[in-house]
CSV table of N, CA and C in Angstrom, one decimal:
chain,number,residue,atom,x,y,z
A,1,MET,N,6.2,18.5,0.1
A,1,MET,CA,6.1,17.3,1.0
A,1,MET,C,4.8,16.6,0.8
A,2,ALA,N,3.7,17.3,0.8
A,2,ALA,CA,2.4,16.7,0.6
A,2,ALA,C,2.3,15.9,-0.7
A,3,ASN,N,2.9,16.5,-1.7
A,3,ASN,CA,2.9,15.9,-3.1
A,3,ASN,C,3.6,14.6,-3.0
A,4,SER,N,4.7,14.5,-2.3
A,4,SER,CA,5.5,13.3,-2.1
A,4,SER,C,4.6,12.2,-1.5
A,5,TYR,N,3.8,12.5,-0.5
A,5,TYR,CA,3.0,11.6,0.2
A,5,TYR,C,1.9,11.1,-0.7
A,6,LEU,N,1.3,12.0,-1.5
A,6,LEU,CA,0.2,11.7,-2.5
A,6,LEU,C,0.8,10.7,-3.5
A,7,LYS,N,2.0,10.9,-3.9
A,7,LYS,CA,2.6,9.9,-4.9
A,7,LYS,C,2.8,8.6,-4.3
A,8,ARG,N,3.2,8.6,-3.0
A,8,ARG,CA,3.4,7.3,-2.3
A,8,ARG,C,2.1,6.6,-2.1
A,9,TYR,N,1.0,7.3,-1.8
A,9,TYR,CA,-0.3,6.7,-1.6
A,9,TYR,C,-0.8,6.1,-2.9
A,10,ALA,N,-0.6,6.9,-4.0
A,10,ALA,CA,-1.0,6.4,-5.3
A,10,ALA,C,-0.2,5.1,-5.7
A,11,TRP,N,1.1,5.1,-5.4
A,11,TRP,CA,1.9,4.0,-5.7
A,11,TRP,C,1.4,2.8,-4.9
A,12,LEU,N,1.1,2.9,-3.6
A,12,LEU,CA,0.7,1.8,-2.8
A,12,LEU,C,-0.7,1.3,-3.2
A,13,ILE,N,-1.6,2.2,-3.6
A,13,ILE,CA,-2.9,1.8,-4.1
A,13,ILE,C,-2.7,0.9,-5.4
A,14,ASP,N,-1.9,1.4,-6.3
A,14,ASP,CA,-1.6,0.8,-7.5
A,14,ASP,C,-1.0,-0.6,-7.3
A,15,VAL,N,0.0,-0.7,-6.4
A,15,VAL,CA,0.6,-2.0,-6.2
A,15,VAL,C,-0.4,-3.0,-5.6
A,16,VAL,N,-1.2,-2.6,-4.6
A,16,VAL,CA,-2.1,-3.6,-4.0
A,16,VAL,C,-3.2,-3.9,-5.0
A,17,ARG,N,-3.6,-3.0,-5.8
A,17,ARG,CA,-4.7,-3.2,-6.8
A,17,ARG,C,-4.3,-4.2,-7.9
A,18,ARG,N,-3.0,-4.1,-8.3
A,18,ARG,CA,-2.5,-5.0,-9.3
A,18,ARG,C,-2.3,-6.4,-8.9
A,19,HIS,N,-2.4,-6.7,-7.6
A,19,HIS,CA,-2.3,-8.1,-7.1
A,19,HIS,C,-3.6,-8.4,-6.5
A,20,GLU,N,-4.0,-9.7,-6.7
A,20,GLU,CA,-5.2,-10.1,-6.0
A,20,GLU,C,-5.0,-10.0,-4.5
A,21,TYR,N,-3.9,-10.5,-4.0
A,21,TYR,CA,-3.5,-10.4,-2.6
A,21,TYR,C,-2.0,-10.3,-2.6
A,22,ILE,N,-1.4,-9.5,-1.7
A,22,ILE,CA,0.0,-9.3,-1.6
A,22,ILE,C,0.4,-9.1,-0.2
A,23,THR,N,1.6,-9.7,0.2
A,23,THR,CA,2.1,-9.6,1.5
A,23,THR,C,2.8,-8.2,1.8
A,24,GLN,N,2.9,-7.8,3.0
A,24,GLN,CA,3.6,-6.6,3.4
A,24,GLN,C,5.1,-6.7,2.9
A,25,SER,N,5.6,-7.9,3.1
A,25,SER,CA,7.0,-8.2,2.7
A,25,SER,C,7.2,-7.9,1.2
A,26,ASP,N,6.3,-8.4,0.3
A,26,ASP,CA,6.3,-8.2,-1.1
A,26,ASP,C,6.2,-6.7,-1.4
A,27,ILE,N,5.3,-6.0,-0.7
A,27,ILE,CA,5.1,-4.6,-0.9
A,27,ILE,C,6.4,-3.9,-0.6
A,28,SER,N,7.0,-4.2,0.5
A,28,SER,CA,8.3,-3.6,0.9
A,28,SER,C,9.4,-3.9,-0.2
A,29,ASP,N,9.4,-5.1,-0.7
A,29,ASP,CA,10.4,-5.4,-1.7
A,29,ASP,C,10.2,-4.6,-3.0
A,30,LEU,N,8.9,-4.4,-3.4
A,30,LEU,CA,8.6,-3.5,-4.5
A,30,LEU,C,9.0,-2.1,-4.2
A,31,TRP,N,8.8,-1.6,-3.0
A,31,TRP,CA,9.1,-0.3,-2.6
A,31,TRP,C,10.6,0.0,-2.8
A,32,GLU,N,11.4,-1.0,-2.4
A,32,GLU,CA,12.9,-0.9,-2.5
A,32,GLU,C,13.4,-0.5,-3.9
A,33,ILE,N,12.6,-1.0,-4.9
A,33,ILE,CA,13.0,-0.7,-6.3
A,33,ILE,C,12.2,0.4,-7.0
A,34,SER,N,11.3,1.0,-6.2
A,34,SER,CA,10.5,2.1,-6.8
A,34,SER,C,11.3,3.3,-7.0
A,35,SER,N,10.9,4.0,-8.1
A,35,SER,CA,11.6,5.3,-8.4
A,35,SER,C,11.2,6.4,-7.3
A,36,LEU,N,10.1,6.2,-6.6
A,36,LEU,CA,9.7,7.1,-5.6
A,36,LEU,C,10.5,7.0,-4.3
A,37,ASN,N,11.3,5.9,-4.1
A,37,ASN,CA,12.0,5.6,-2.9
A,37,ASN,C,13.4,6.3,-3.0
A,38,ASP,N,13.5,7.5,-2.4
A,38,ASP,CA,14.7,8.2,-2.4
A,38,ASP,C,15.8,7.6,-1.6
A,39,GLU,N,15.4,6.9,-0.5
A,39,GLU,CA,16.4,6.3,0.4
A,39,GLU,C,16.9,4.9,0.0
A,40,GLY,N,16.1,4.3,-0.8
A,40,GLY,CA,16.5,2.9,-1.3
A,40,GLY,C,16.3,1.8,-0.4
A,41,GLY,N,15.7,2.0,0.8
A,41,GLY,CA,15.5,1.0,1.8
A,41,GLY,C,14.1,0.4,1.7
A,42,PRO,N,13.9,-0.6,2.5
A,42,PRO,CA,12.5,-1.2,2.6
A,42,PRO,C,11.5,-0.2,3.2
A,43,LEU,N,10.3,-0.6,3.0
A,43,LEU,CA,9.2,0.2,3.5
A,43,LEU,C,8.9,-0.3,4.9
A,44,PRO,N,9.2,0.5,5.9
A,44,PRO,CA,8.9,0.1,7.3
A,44,PRO,C,7.5,-0.3,7.5
A,45,GLU,N,7.2,-1.3,8.3
A,45,GLU,CA,5.9,-1.8,8.6
A,45,GLU,C,5.0,-0.6,9.2
A,46,ARG,N,5.5,0.1,10.1
A,46,ARG,CA,4.8,1.2,10.7
A,46,ARG,C,4.4,2.3,9.6
A,47,THR,N,5.3,2.6,8.7
A,47,THR,CA,5.0,3.5,7.7
A,47,THR,C,3.9,3.0,6.7
A,48,PHE,N,4.0,1.7,6.4
A,48,PHE,CA,3.0,1.0,5.6
A,48,PHE,C,1.6,1.2,6.2
A,49,HIS,N,1.5,0.9,7.5
A,49,HIS,CA,0.2,1.0,8.2
A,49,HIS,C,-0.3,2.5,8.3
A,50,ASN,N,0.6,3.4,8.5
A,50,ASN,CA,0.3,4.8,8.5
A,50,ASN,C,-0.3,5.2,7.1
A,51,HIS,N,0.4,4.7,6.1
A,51,HIS,CA,-0.1,5.0,4.7
A,51,HIS,C,-1.5,4.4,4.5
A,52,ARG,N,-1.7,3.2,4.9
A,52,ARG,CA,-3.0,2.6,4.8
A,52,ARG,C,-4.1,3.4,5.4
A,53,LYS,N,-3.8,3.9,6.6
A,53,LYS,CA,-4.8,4.7,7.4
A,53,LYS,C,-5.1,6.0,6.6
A,54,SER,N,-4.0,6.6,6.2
A,54,SER,CA,-4.2,7.9,5.4
A,54,SER,C,-5.0,7.7,4.1
A,55,ILE,N,-4.7,6.6,3.4
A,55,ILE,CA,-5.4,6.3,2.2
A,55,ILE,C,-6.9,6.2,2.4
A,56,GLU,N,-7.2,5.4,3.5
A,56,GLU,CA,-8.6,5.3,3.8
A,56,GLU,C,-9.3,6.6,4.2
A,57,GLU,N,-8.6,7.4,5.0
A,57,GLU,CA,-9.2,8.7,5.4
A,57,GLU,C,-9.3,9.7,4.3
A,58,MET,N,-8.3,9.7,3.4
A,58,MET,CA,-8.3,10.7,2.3
A,58,MET,C,-9.2,10.3,1.1
A,59,PHE,N,-9.1,9.0,0.7
A,59,PHE,CA,-9.7,8.5,-0.5
A,59,PHE,C,-10.9,7.5,-0.3
A,60,GLY,N,-11.0,7.1,0.9
A,60,GLY,CA,-12.1,6.1,1.2
A,60,GLY,C,-11.8,4.7,0.6
A,61,ILE,N,-10.5,4.5,0.3
A,61,ILE,CA,-10.0,3.2,-0.2
A,61,ILE,C,-9.5,2.4,1.0
A,62,GLU,N,-10.1,1.3,1.3
A,62,GLU,CA,-9.6,0.5,2.4
A,62,GLU,C,-8.8,-0.7,1.9
A,63,ILE,N,-7.5,-0.7,2.5
A,63,ILE,CA,-6.6,-1.8,2.2
A,63,ILE,C,-6.8,-2.8,3.4
A,64,LYS,N,-7.4,-3.9,3.1
A,64,LYS,CA,-7.7,-4.9,4.2
A,64,LYS,C,-6.6,-6.0,4.2
A,65,PHE,N,-6.7,-6.8,5.3
A,65,PHE,CA,-5.7,-7.9,5.4
A,65,PHE,C,-6.5,-9.2,5.6
A,66,ASN,N,-6.1,-10.2,4.8
A,66,ASN,CA,-6.6,-11.6,4.9
A,66,ASN,C,-5.4,-12.4,5.5
A,67,LYS,N,-5.6,-13.0,6.7
A,67,LYS,CA,-4.4,-13.6,7.4
A,67,LYS,C,-3.7,-14.7,6.5
A,68,SER,N,-4.5,-15.4,5.7
A,68,SER,CA,-3.9,-16.5,5.0
A,68,SER,C,-3.4,-16.1,3.6
A,69,ARG,N,-3.8,-14.9,3.1
A,69,ARG,CA,-3.5,-14.5,1.7
A,69,ARG,C,-2.7,-13.2,1.6
A,70,GLY,N,-3.0,-12.2,2.5
A,70,GLY,CA,-2.3,-11.0,2.4
A,70,GLY,C,-3.2,-9.8,2.3
A,71,TYR,N,-2.7,-8.7,1.8
A,71,TYR,CA,-3.4,-7.4,1.7
A,71,TYR,C,-4.2,-7.3,0.4
A,72,TYR,N,-5.3,-6.6,0.4
A,72,TYR,CA,-6.1,-6.5,-0.8
A,72,TYR,C,-6.9,-5.2,-0.6
A,73,ILE,N,-7.4,-4.7,-1.7
A,73,ILE,CA,-8.3,-3.5,-1.7
A,73,ILE,C,-9.7,-4.0,-1.5
A,74,ALA,N,-10.3,-3.5,-0.4
A,74,ALA,CA,-11.7,-3.9,-0.2
A,74,ALA,C,-12.6,-3.4,-1.3
A,75,GLY,N,-13.5,-4.3,-1.8
A,75,GLY,CA,-14.4,-3.9,-2.9
A,75,GLY,C,-13.7,-3.8,-4.2
A,76,SER,N,-12.5,-4.3,-4.4
A,76,SER,CA,-11.8,-4.2,-5.6
A,76,SER,C,-12.4,-5.0,-6.7
A,77,GLU,N,-13.1,-6.0,-6.4
A,77,GLU,CA,-13.8,-6.8,-7.4
A,77,GLU,C,-14.9,-5.9,-8.1
A,78,GLU,N,-15.4,-4.9,-7.4
A,78,GLU,CA,-16.4,-4.0,-7.9
A,78,GLU,C,-15.7,-2.9,-8.8
A,79,LEU,N,-14.4,-2.7,-8.6
A,79,LEU,CA,-13.7,-1.6,-9.4
A,79,LEU,C,-13.1,-2.1,-10.7
A,80,SER,N,-13.0,-3.4,-10.8
A,80,SER,CA,-12.4,-4.0,-12.0
A,80,SER,C,-13.3,-3.9,-13.2
């Protein structure tokens, strides 16, 4: 079970990092076609936010939100 969540967290970090900014809707659409998605449905908004919180707590990676542009990894310009 924990391994499944770690894979999801890694997937989410990768998706957000690959885009300068991305909407939650676009993330959900990408999740629908992900090989990690056993159920085949969209990523619920609540689950997305729970994953964001867990990623920050576990890895210190903060996924922030810009109201006009979408989600992004805080400090990602330093990681590139």
